[in-house]
mmCIF file of N, CA and C in Angstrom:
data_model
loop_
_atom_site.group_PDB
_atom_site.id
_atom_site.type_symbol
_atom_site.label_atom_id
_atom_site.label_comp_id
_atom_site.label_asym_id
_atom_site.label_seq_id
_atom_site.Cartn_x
_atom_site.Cartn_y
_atom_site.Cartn_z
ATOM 1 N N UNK S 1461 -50.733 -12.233 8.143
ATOM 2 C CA UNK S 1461 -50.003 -11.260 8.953
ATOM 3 C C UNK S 1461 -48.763 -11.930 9.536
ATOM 4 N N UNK S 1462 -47.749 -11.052 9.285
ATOM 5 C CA UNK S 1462 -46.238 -11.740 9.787
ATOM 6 C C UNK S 1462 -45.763 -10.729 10.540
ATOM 7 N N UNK S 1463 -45.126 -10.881 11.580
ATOM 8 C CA UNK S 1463 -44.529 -9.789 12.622
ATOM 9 C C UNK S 1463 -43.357 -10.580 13.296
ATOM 10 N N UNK S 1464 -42.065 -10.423 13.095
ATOM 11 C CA UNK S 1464 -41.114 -10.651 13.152
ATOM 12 C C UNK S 1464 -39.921 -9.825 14.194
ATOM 13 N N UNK S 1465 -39.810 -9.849 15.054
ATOM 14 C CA UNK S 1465 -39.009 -9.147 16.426
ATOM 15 C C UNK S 1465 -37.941 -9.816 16.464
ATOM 16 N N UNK S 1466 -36.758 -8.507 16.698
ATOM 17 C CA UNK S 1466 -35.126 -8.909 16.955
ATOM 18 C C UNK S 1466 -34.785 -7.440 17.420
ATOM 19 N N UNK S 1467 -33.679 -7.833 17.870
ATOM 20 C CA UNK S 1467 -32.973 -7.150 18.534
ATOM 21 C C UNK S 1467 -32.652 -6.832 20.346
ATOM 22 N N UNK S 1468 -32.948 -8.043 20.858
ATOM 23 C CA UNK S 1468 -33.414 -8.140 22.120
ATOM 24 C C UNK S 1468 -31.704 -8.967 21.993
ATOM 25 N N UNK S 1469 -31.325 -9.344 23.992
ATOM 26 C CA UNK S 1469 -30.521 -9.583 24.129
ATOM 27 C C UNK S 1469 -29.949 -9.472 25.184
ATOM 28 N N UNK S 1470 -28.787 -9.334 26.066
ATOM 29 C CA UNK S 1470 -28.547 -9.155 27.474
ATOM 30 C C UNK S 1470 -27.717 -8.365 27.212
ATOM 31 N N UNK S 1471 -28.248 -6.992 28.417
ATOM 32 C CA UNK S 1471 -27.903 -5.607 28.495
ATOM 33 C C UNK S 1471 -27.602 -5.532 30.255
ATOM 34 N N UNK S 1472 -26.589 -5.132 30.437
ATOM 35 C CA UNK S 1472 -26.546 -4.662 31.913
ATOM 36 C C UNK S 1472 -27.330 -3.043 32.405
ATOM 37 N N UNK S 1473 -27.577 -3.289 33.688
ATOM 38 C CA UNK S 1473 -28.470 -2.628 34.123
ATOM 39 C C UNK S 1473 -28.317 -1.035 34.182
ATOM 40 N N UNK S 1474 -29.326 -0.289 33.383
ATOM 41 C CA UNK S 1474 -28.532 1.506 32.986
ATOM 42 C C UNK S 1474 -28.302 1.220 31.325
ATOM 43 N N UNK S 1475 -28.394 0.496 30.938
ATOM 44 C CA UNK S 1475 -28.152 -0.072 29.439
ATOM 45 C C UNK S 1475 -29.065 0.786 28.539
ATOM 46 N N UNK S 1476 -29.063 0.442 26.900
ATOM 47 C CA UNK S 1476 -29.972 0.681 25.950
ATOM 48 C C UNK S 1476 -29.973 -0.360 25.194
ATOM 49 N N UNK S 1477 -31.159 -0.951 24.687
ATOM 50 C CA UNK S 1477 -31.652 -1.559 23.752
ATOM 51 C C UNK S 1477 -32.235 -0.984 22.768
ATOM 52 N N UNK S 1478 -32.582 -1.008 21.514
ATOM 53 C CA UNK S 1478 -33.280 -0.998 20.554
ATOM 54 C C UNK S 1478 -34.079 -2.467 19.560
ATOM 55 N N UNK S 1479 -34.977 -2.603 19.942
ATOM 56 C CA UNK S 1479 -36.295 -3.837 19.508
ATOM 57 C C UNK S 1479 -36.594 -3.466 18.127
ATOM 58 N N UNK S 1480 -36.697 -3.908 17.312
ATOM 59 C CA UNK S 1480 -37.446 -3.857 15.827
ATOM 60 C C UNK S 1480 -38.215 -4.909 15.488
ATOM 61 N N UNK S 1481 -39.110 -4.708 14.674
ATOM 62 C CA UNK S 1481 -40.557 -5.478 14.685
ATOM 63 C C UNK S 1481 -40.718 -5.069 13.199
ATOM 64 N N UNK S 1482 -40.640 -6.157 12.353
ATOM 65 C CA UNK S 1482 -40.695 -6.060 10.280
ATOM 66 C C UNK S 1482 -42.350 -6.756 10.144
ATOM 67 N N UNK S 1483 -42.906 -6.519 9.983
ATOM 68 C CA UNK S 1483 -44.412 -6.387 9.180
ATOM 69 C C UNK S 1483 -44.480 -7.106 8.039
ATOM 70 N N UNK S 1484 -45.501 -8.022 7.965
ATOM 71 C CA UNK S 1484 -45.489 -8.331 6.335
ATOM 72 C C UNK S 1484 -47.177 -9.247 6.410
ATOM 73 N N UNK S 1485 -47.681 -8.813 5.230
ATOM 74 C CA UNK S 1485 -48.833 -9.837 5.227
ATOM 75 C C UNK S 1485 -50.362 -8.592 5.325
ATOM 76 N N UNK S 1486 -49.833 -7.564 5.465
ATOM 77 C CA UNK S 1486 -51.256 -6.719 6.071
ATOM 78 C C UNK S 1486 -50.926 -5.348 5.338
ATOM 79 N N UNK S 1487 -51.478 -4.810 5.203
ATOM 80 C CA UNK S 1487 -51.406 -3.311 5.102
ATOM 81 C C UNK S 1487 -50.822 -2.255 6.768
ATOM 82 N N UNK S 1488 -49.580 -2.187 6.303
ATOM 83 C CA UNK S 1488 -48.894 -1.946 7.548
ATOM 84 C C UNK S 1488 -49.595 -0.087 8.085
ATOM 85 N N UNK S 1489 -49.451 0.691 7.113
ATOM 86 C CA UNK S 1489 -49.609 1.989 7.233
ATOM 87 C C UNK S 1489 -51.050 2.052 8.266
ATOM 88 N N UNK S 1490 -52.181 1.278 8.099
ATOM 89 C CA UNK S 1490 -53.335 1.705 8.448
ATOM 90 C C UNK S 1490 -53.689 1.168 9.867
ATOM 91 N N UNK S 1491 -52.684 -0.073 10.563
ATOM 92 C CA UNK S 1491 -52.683 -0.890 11.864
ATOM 93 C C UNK S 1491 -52.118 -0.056 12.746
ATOM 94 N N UNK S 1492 -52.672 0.121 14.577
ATOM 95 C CA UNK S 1492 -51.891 0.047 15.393
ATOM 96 C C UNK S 1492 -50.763 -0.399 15.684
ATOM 97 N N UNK S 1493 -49.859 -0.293 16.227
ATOM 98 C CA UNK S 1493 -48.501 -1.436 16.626
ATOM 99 C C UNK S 1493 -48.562 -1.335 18.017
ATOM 100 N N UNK S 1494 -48.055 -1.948 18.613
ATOM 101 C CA UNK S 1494 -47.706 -1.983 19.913
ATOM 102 C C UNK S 1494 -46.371 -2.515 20.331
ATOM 103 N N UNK S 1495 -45.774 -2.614 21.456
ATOM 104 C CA UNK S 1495 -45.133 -3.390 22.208
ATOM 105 C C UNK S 1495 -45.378 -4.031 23.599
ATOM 106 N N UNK S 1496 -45.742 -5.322 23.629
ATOM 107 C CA UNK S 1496 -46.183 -6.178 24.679
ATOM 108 C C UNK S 1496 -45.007 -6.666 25.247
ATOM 109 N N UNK S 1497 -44.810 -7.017 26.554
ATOM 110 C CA UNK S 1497 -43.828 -7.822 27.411
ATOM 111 C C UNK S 1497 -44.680 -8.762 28.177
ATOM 112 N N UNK S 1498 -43.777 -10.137 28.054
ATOM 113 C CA UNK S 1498 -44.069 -10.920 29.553
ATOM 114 C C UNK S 1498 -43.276 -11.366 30.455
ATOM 115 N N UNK S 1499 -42.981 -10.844 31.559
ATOM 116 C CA UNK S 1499 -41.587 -11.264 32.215
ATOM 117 C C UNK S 1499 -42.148 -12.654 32.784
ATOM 118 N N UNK S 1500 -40.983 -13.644 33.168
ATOM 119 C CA UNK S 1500 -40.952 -14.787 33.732
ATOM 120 C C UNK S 1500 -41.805 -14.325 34.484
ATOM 121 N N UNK S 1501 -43.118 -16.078 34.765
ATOM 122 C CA UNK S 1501 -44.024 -16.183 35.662
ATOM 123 C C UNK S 1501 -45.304 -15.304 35.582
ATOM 124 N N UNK S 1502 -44.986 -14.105 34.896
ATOM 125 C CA UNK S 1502 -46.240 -13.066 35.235
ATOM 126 C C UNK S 1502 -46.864 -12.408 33.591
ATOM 127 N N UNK S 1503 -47.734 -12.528 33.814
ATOM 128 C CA UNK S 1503 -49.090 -11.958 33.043
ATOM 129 C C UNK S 1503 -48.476 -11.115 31.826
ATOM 130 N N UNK S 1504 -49.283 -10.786 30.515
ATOM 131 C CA UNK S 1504 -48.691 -10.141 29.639
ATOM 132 C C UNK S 1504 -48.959 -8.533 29.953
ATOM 133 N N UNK S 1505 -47.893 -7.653 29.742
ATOM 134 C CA UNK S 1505 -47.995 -6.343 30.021
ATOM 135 C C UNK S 1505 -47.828 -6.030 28.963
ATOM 136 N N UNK S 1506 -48.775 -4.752 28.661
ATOM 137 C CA UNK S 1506 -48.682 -3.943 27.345
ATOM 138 C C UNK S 1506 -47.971 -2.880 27.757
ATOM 139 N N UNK S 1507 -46.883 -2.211 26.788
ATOM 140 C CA UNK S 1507 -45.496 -1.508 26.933
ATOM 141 C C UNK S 1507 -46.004 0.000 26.286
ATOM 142 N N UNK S 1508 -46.203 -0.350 25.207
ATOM 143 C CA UNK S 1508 -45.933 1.078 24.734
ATOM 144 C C UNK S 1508 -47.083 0.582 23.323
ATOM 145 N N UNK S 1509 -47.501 1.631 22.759
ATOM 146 C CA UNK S 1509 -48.337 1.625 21.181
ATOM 147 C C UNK S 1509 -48.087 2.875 20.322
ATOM 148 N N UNK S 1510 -48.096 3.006 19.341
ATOM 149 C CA UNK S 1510 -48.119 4.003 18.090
ATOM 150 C C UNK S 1510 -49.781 3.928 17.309
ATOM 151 N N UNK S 1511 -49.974 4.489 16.836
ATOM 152 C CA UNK S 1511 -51.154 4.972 15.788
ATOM 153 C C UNK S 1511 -50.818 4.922 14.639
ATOM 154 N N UNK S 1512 -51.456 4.426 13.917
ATOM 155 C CA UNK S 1512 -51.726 4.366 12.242
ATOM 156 C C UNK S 1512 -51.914 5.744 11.518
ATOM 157 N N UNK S 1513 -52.421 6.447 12.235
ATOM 158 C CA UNK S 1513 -52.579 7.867 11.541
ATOM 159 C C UNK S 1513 -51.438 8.898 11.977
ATOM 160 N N UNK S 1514 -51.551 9.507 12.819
ATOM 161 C CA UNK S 1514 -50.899 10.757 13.192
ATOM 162 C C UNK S 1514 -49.631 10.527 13.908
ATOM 163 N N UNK S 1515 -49.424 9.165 14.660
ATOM 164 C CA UNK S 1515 -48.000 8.599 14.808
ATOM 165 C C UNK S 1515 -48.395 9.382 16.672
ATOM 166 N N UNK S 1516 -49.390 8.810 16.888
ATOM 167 C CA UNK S 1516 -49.454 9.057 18.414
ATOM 168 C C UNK S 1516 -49.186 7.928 19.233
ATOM 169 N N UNK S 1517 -48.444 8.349 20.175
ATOM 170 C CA UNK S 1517 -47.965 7.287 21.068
ATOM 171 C C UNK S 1517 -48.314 7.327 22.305
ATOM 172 N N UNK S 1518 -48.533 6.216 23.033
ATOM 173 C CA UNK S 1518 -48.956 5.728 24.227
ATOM 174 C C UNK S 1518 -47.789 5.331 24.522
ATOM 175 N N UNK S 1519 -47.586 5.073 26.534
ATOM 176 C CA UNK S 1519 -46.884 4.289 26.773
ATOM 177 C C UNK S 1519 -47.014 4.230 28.514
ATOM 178 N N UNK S 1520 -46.954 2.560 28.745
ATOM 179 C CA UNK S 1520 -47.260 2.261 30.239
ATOM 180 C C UNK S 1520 -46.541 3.076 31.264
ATOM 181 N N UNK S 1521 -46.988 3.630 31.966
ATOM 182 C CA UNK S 1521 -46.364 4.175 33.124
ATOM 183 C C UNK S 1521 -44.801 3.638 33.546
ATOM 184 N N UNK S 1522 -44.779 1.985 33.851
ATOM 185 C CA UNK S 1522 -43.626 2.054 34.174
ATOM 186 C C UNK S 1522 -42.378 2.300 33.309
ATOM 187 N N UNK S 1523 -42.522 2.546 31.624
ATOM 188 C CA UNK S 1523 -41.339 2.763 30.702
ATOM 189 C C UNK S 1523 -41.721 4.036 30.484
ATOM 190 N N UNK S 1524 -42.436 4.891 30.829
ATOM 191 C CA UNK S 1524 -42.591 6.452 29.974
ATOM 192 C C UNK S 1524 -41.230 7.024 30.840
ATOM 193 N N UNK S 1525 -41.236 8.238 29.794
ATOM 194 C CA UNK S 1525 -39.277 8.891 29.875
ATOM 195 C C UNK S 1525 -38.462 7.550 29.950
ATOM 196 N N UNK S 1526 -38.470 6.674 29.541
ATOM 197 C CA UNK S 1526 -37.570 5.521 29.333
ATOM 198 C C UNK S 1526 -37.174 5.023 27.688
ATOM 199 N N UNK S 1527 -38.084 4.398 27.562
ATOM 200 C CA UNK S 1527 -38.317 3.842 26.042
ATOM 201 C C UNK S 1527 -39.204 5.055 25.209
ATOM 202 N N UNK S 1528 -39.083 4.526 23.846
ATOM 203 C CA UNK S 1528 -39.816 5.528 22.588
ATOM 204 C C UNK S 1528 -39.875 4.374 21.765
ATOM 205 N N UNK S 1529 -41.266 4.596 21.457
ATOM 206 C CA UNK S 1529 -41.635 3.672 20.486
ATOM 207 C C UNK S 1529 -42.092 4.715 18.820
ATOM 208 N N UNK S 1530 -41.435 3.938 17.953
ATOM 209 C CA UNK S 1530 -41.372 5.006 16.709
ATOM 210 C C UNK S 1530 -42.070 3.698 15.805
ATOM 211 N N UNK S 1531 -42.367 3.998 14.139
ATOM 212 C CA UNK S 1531 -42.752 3.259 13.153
ATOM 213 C C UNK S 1531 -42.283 4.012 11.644
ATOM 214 N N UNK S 1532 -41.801 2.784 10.811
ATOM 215 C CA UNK S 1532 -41.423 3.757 9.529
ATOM 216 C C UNK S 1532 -42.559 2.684 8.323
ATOM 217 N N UNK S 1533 -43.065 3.738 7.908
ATOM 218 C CA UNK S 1533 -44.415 3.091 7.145
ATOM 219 C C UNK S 1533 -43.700 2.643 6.106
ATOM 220 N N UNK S 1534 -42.679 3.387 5.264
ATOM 221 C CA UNK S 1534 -41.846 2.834 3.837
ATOM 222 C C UNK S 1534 -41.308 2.047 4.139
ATOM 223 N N UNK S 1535 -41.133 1.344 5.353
ATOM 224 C CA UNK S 1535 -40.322 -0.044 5.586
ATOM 225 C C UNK S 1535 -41.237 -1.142 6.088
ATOM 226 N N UNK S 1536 -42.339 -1.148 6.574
ATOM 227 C CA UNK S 1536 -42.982 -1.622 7.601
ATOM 228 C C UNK S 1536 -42.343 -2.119 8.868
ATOM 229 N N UNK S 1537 -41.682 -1.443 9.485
ATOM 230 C CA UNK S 1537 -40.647 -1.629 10.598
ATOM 231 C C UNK S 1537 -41.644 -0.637 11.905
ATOM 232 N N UNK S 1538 -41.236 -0.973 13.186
ATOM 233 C CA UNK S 1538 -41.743 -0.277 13.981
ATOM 234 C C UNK S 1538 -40.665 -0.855 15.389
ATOM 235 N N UNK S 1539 -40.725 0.359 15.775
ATOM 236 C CA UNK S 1539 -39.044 -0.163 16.775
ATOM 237 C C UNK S 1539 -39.426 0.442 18.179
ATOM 238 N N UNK S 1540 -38.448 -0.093 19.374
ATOM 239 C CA UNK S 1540 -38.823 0.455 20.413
ATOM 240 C C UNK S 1540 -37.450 0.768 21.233
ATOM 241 N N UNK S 1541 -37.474 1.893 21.266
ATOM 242 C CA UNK S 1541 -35.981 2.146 22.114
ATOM 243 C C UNK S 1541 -35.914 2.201 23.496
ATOM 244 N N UNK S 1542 -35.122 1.428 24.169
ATOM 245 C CA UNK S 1542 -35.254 1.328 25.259
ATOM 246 C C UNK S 1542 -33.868 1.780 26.070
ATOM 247 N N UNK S 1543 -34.001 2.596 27.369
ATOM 248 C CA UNK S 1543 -32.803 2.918 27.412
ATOM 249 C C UNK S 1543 -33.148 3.071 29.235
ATOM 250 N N UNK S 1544 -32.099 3.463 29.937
ATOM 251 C CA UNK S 1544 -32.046 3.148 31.425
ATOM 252 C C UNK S 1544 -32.666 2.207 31.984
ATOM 253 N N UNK S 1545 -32.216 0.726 31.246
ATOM 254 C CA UNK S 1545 -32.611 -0.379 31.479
ATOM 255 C C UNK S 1545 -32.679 -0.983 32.971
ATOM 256 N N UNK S 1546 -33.642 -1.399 33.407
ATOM 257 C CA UNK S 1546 -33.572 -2.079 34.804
ATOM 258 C C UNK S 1546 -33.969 -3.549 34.681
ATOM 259 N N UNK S 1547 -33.116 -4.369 35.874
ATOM 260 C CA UNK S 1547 -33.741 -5.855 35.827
ATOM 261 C C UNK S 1547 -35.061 -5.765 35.659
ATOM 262 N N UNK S 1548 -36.011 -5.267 35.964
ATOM 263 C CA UNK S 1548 -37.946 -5.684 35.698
ATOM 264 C C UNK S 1548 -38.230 -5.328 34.622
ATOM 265 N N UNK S 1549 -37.172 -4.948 33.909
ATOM 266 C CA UNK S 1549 -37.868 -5.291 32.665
ATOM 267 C C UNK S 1549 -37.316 -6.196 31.785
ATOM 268 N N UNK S 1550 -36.201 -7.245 32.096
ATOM 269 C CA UNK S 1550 -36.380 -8.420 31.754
ATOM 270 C C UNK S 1550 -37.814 -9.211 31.517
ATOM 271 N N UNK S 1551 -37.693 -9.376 30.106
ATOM 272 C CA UNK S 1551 -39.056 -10.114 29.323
ATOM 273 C C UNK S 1551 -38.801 -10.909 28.432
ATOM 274 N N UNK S 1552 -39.664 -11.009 27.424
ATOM 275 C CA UNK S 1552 -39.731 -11.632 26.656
ATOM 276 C C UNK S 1552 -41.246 -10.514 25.951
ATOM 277 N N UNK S 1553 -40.238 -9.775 24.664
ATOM 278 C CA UNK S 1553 -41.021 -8.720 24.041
ATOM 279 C C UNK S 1553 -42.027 -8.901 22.750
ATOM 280 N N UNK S 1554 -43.094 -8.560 22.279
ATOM 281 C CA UNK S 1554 -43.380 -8.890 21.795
ATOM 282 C C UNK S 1554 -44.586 -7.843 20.493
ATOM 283 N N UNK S 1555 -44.326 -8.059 19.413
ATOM 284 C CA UNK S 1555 -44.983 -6.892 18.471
ATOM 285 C C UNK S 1555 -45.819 -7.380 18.511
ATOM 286 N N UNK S 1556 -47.001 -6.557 18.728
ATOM 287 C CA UNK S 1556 -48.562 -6.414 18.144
ATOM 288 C C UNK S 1556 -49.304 -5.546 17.418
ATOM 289 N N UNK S 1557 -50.332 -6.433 16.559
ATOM 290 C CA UNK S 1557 -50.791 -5.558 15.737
ATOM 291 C C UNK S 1557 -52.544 -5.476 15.728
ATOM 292 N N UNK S 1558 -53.654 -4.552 15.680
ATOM 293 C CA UNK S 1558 -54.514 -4.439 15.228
ATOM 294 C C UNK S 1558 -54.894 -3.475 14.585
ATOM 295 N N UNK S 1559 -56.056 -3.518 13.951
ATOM 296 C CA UNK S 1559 -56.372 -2.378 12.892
ATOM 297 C C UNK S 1559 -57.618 -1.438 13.591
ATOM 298 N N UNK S 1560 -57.657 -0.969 14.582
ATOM 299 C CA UNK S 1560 -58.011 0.229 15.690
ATOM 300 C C UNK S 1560 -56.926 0.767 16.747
ATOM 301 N N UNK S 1561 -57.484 2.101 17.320
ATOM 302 C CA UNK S 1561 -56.312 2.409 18.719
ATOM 303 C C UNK S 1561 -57.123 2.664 19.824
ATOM 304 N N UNK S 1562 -58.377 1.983 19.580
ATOM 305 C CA UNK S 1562 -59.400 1.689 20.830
ATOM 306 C C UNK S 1562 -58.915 0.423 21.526
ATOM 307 N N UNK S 1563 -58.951 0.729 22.611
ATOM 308 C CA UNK S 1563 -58.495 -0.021 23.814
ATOM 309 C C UNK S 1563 -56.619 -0.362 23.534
ATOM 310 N N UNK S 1564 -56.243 0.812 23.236
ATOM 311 C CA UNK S 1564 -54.838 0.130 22.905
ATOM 312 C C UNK S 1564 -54.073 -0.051 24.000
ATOM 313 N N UNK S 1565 -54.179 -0.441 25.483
ATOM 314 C CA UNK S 1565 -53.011 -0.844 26.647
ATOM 315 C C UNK S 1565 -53.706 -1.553 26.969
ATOM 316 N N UNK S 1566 -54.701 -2.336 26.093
ATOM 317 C CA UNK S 1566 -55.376 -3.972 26.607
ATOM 318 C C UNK S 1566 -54.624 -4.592 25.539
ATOM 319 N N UNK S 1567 -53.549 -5.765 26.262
ATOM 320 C CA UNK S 1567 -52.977 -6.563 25.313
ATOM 321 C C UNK S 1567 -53.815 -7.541 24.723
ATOM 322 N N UNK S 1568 -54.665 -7.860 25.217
ATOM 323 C CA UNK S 1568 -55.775 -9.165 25.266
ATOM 324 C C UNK S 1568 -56.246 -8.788 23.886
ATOM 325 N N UNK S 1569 -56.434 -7.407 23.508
ATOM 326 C CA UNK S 1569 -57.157 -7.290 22.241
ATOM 327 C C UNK S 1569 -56.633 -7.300 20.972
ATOM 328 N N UNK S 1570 -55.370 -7.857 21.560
ATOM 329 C CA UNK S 1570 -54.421 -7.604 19.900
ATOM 330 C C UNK S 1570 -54.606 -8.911 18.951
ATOM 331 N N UNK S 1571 -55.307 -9.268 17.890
ATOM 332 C CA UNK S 1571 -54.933 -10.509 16.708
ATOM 333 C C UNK S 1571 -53.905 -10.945 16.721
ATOM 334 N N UNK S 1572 -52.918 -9.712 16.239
ATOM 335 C CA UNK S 1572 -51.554 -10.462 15.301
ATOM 336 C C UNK S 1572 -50.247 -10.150 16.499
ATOM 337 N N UNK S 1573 -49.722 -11.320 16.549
ATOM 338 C CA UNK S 1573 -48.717 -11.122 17.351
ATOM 339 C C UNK S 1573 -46.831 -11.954 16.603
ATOM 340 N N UNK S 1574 -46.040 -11.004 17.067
ATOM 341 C CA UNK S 1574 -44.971 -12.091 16.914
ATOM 342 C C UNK S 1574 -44.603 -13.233 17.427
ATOM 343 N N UNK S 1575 -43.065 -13.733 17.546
ATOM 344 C CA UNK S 1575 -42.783 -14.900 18.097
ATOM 345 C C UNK S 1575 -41.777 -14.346 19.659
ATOM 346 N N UNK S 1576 -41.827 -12.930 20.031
ATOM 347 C CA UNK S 1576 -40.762 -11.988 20.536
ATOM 348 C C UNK S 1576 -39.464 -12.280 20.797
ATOM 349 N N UNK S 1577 -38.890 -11.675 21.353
ATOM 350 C CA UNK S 1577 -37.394 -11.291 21.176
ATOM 351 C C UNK S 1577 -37.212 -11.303 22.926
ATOM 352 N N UNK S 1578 -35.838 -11.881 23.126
ATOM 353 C CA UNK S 1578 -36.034 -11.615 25.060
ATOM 354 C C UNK S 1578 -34.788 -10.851 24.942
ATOM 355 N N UNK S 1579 -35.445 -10.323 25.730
ATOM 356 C CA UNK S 1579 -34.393 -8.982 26.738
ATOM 357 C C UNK S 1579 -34.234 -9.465 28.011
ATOM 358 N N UNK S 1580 -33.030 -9.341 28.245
ATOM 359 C CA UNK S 1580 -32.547 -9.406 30.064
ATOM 360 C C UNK S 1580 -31.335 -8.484 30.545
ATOM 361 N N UNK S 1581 -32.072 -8.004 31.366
ATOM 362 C CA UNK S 1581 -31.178 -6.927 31.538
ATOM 363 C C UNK S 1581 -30.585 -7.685 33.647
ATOM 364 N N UNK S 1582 -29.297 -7.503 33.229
ATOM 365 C CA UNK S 1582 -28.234 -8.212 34.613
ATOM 366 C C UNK S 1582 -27.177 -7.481 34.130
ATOM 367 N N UNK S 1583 -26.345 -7.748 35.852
ATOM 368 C CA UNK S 1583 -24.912 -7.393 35.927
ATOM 369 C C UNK S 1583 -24.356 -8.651 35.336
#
Protein backbone atom coordinates (compact mmCIF):
# COMPACT_ATOMS: atom_id res chain seq x y z
CA UNK A 1 0.00 0.00 0.00
CA UNK A 2 1.35 3.45 -1.18
CA UNK A 3 -0.47 6.73 -0.33
CA UNK A 4 1.20 9.67 -1.47
CA UNK A 5 -0.15 13.45 -0.35
CA UNK A 6 0.59 16.92 -2.04
CA UNK A 7 -0.73 19.81 -2.38
CA UNK A 8 -0.44 21.38 1.01
CA UNK A 9 1.42 24.67 1.50
CA UNK A 10 1.05 28.24 3.03
CA UNK A 11 -2.31 29.84 2.54
CA UNK A 12 -3.34 33.03 4.32
CA UNK A 13 -6.12 33.03 6.55
CA UNK A 14 -9.91 32.91 4.53
CA UNK A 15 -7.78 30.95 1.91
CA UNK A 16 -8.47 27.59 -0.14
CA UNK A 17 -6.47 24.66 -0.41
CA UNK A 18 -6.97 21.58 -2.28
CA UNK A 19 -4.93 18.15 -0.76
CA UNK A 20 -4.67 15.11 -3.11
CA UNK A 21 -3.80 11.72 -1.95
CA UNK A 22 -2.63 8.99 -5.26
CA UNK A 23 -3.16 5.32 -4.10
CA UNK A 24 -1.18 2.54 -5.29
CA UNK A 25 -0.49 -1.00 -4.00
CA UNK A 26 -4.23 -2.03 -2.90
CA UNK A 27 -7.37 -2.24 -4.54
CA UNK A 28 -8.36 1.38 -4.27
CA UNK A 29 -12.25 1.17 -5.22
CA UNK A 30 -13.16 -1.17 -2.21
CA UNK A 31 -11.02 0.96 0.91
CA UNK A 32 -12.22 3.76 3.08
CA UNK A 33 -10.08 6.99 2.69
CA UNK A 34 -9.83 9.45 5.07
CA UNK A 35 -8.13 12.64 5.95
CA UNK A 36 -6.13 12.83 9.25
CA UNK A 37 -4.33 16.07 10.66
CA UNK A 38 -1.77 16.68 13.36
CA UNK A 39 -1.16 20.16 14.29
CA UNK A 40 2.14 21.05 16.14
CA UNK A 41 2.35 19.49 19.69
CA UNK A 42 -1.15 17.89 19.66
CA UNK A 43 -2.65 14.49 19.10
CA UNK A 44 -3.77 13.11 15.65
CA UNK A 45 -7.25 14.42 14.55
CA UNK A 46 -9.32 12.66 12.10
CA UNK A 47 -10.72 15.33 9.42
CA UNK A 48 -12.97 14.07 7.17
CA UNK A 49 -13.62 10.17 5.43
CA UNK A 50 -15.37 8.90 2.18
CA UNK A 51 -16.77 5.26 1.66
CA UNK A 52 -15.82 2.68 -0.73
CA UNK A 53 -19.28 2.08 -1.80
CA UNK A 54 -21.82 4.78 -2.15
CA UNK A 55 -19.22 7.75 -1.79
CA UNK A 56 -20.58 8.71 1.75
CA UNK A 57 -18.89 11.19 3.59
CA UNK A 58 -18.14 11.99 7.08
CA UNK A 59 -16.59 14.93 8.44
CA UNK A 60 -15.27 16.33 11.98
CA UNK A 61 -17.28 18.98 13.30
CA UNK A 62 -14.67 21.50 13.29
CA UNK A 63 -14.22 21.44 9.10
CA UNK A 64 -17.96 20.53 8.16
CA UNK A 65 -19.37 23.48 5.66
CA UNK A 66 -15.62 24.08 5.25
CA UNK A 67 -13.74 21.35 3.46
CA UNK A 68 -15.24 18.39 1.01
CA UNK A 69 -13.66 15.46 0.78
CA UNK A 70 -14.30 13.68 -2.76
CA UNK A 71 -12.48 10.28 -4.42
CA UNK A 72 -12.06 9.34 -8.17
CA UNK A 73 -11.88 5.46 -8.33
CA UNK A 74 -10.46 5.60 -12.28
CA UNK A 75 -7.56 7.43 -10.88
CA UNK A 76 -7.08 6.23 -7.43
CA UNK A 77 -6.88 9.83 -6.24
CA UNK A 78 -8.97 11.08 -3.31
CA UNK A 79 -8.76 14.88 -2.52
CA UNK A 80 -9.83 17.23 0.12
CA UNK A 81 -10.92 20.74 -0.47
CA UNK A 82 -10.41 23.02 1.91
CA UNK A 83 -11.58 26.45 1.91
CA UNK A 84 -12.19 29.40 4.68
CA UNK A 85 -8.99 28.49 5.99
CA UNK A 86 -8.12 29.39 9.63
CA UNK A 87 -4.73 29.32 11.58
CA UNK A 88 -6.00 25.87 13.65
CA UNK A 89 -5.91 24.25 11.06
CA UNK A 90 -2.40 24.49 10.40
CA UNK A 91 -1.15 20.70 10.31
CA UNK A 92 0.51 18.41 8.94
CA UNK A 93 -2.22 16.27 6.72
CA UNK A 94 -2.37 13.05 6.20
CA UNK A 95 -4.21 10.13 3.82
CA UNK A 96 -5.58 7.12 5.31
CA UNK A 97 -6.64 4.06 4.31
CA UNK A 98 -8.63 0.92 5.55
CA UNK A 99 -10.75 -1.63 4.09
CA UNK A 100 -14.09 -0.98 6.49
CA UNK A 101 -16.15 2.43 7.43
CA UNK A 102 -16.61 1.06 10.96
CA UNK A 103 -15.18 3.26 13.35
CA UNK A 104 -14.20 5.71 10.65
CA UNK A 105 -13.34 9.20 12.97
CA UNK A 106 -10.99 6.83 15.04
CA UNK A 107 -7.69 7.66 13.44
CA UNK A 108 -5.96 5.02 15.59
CA UNK A 109 -7.67 2.43 13.37
CA UNK A 110 -6.29 3.24 10.13
CA UNK A 111 -3.19 0.59 8.63
CA UNK A 112 -2.12 2.51 5.71
CA UNK A 113 -1.03 5.88 6.04
CA UNK A 114 0.97 8.52 3.98
CA UNK A 115 4.06 10.57 4.55
CA UNK A 116 1.47 14.01 4.66
CA UNK A 117 1.62 17.19 3.21
CA UNK A 118 1.73 20.47 5.70
CA UNK A 119 -0.59 23.13 5.47
CA UNK A 120 -0.17 26.47 7.29
CA UNK A 121 -2.38 28.77 7.07
CA UNK A 122 -0.82 32.73 8.35
CA UNK A 123 -0.90 36.28 7.44
Amino acid sequence: VQLVESGGGLVQPGGSLTLSCAASGFTFSIYGMSWVRQAPGKELEWVSGVNSGNGRTAYADSVKGRFTIYRDNAKNMVYLDMNSLKPEDTAVYYCAAKATWDAVRDAGTYPNWGQGTHVTVSS
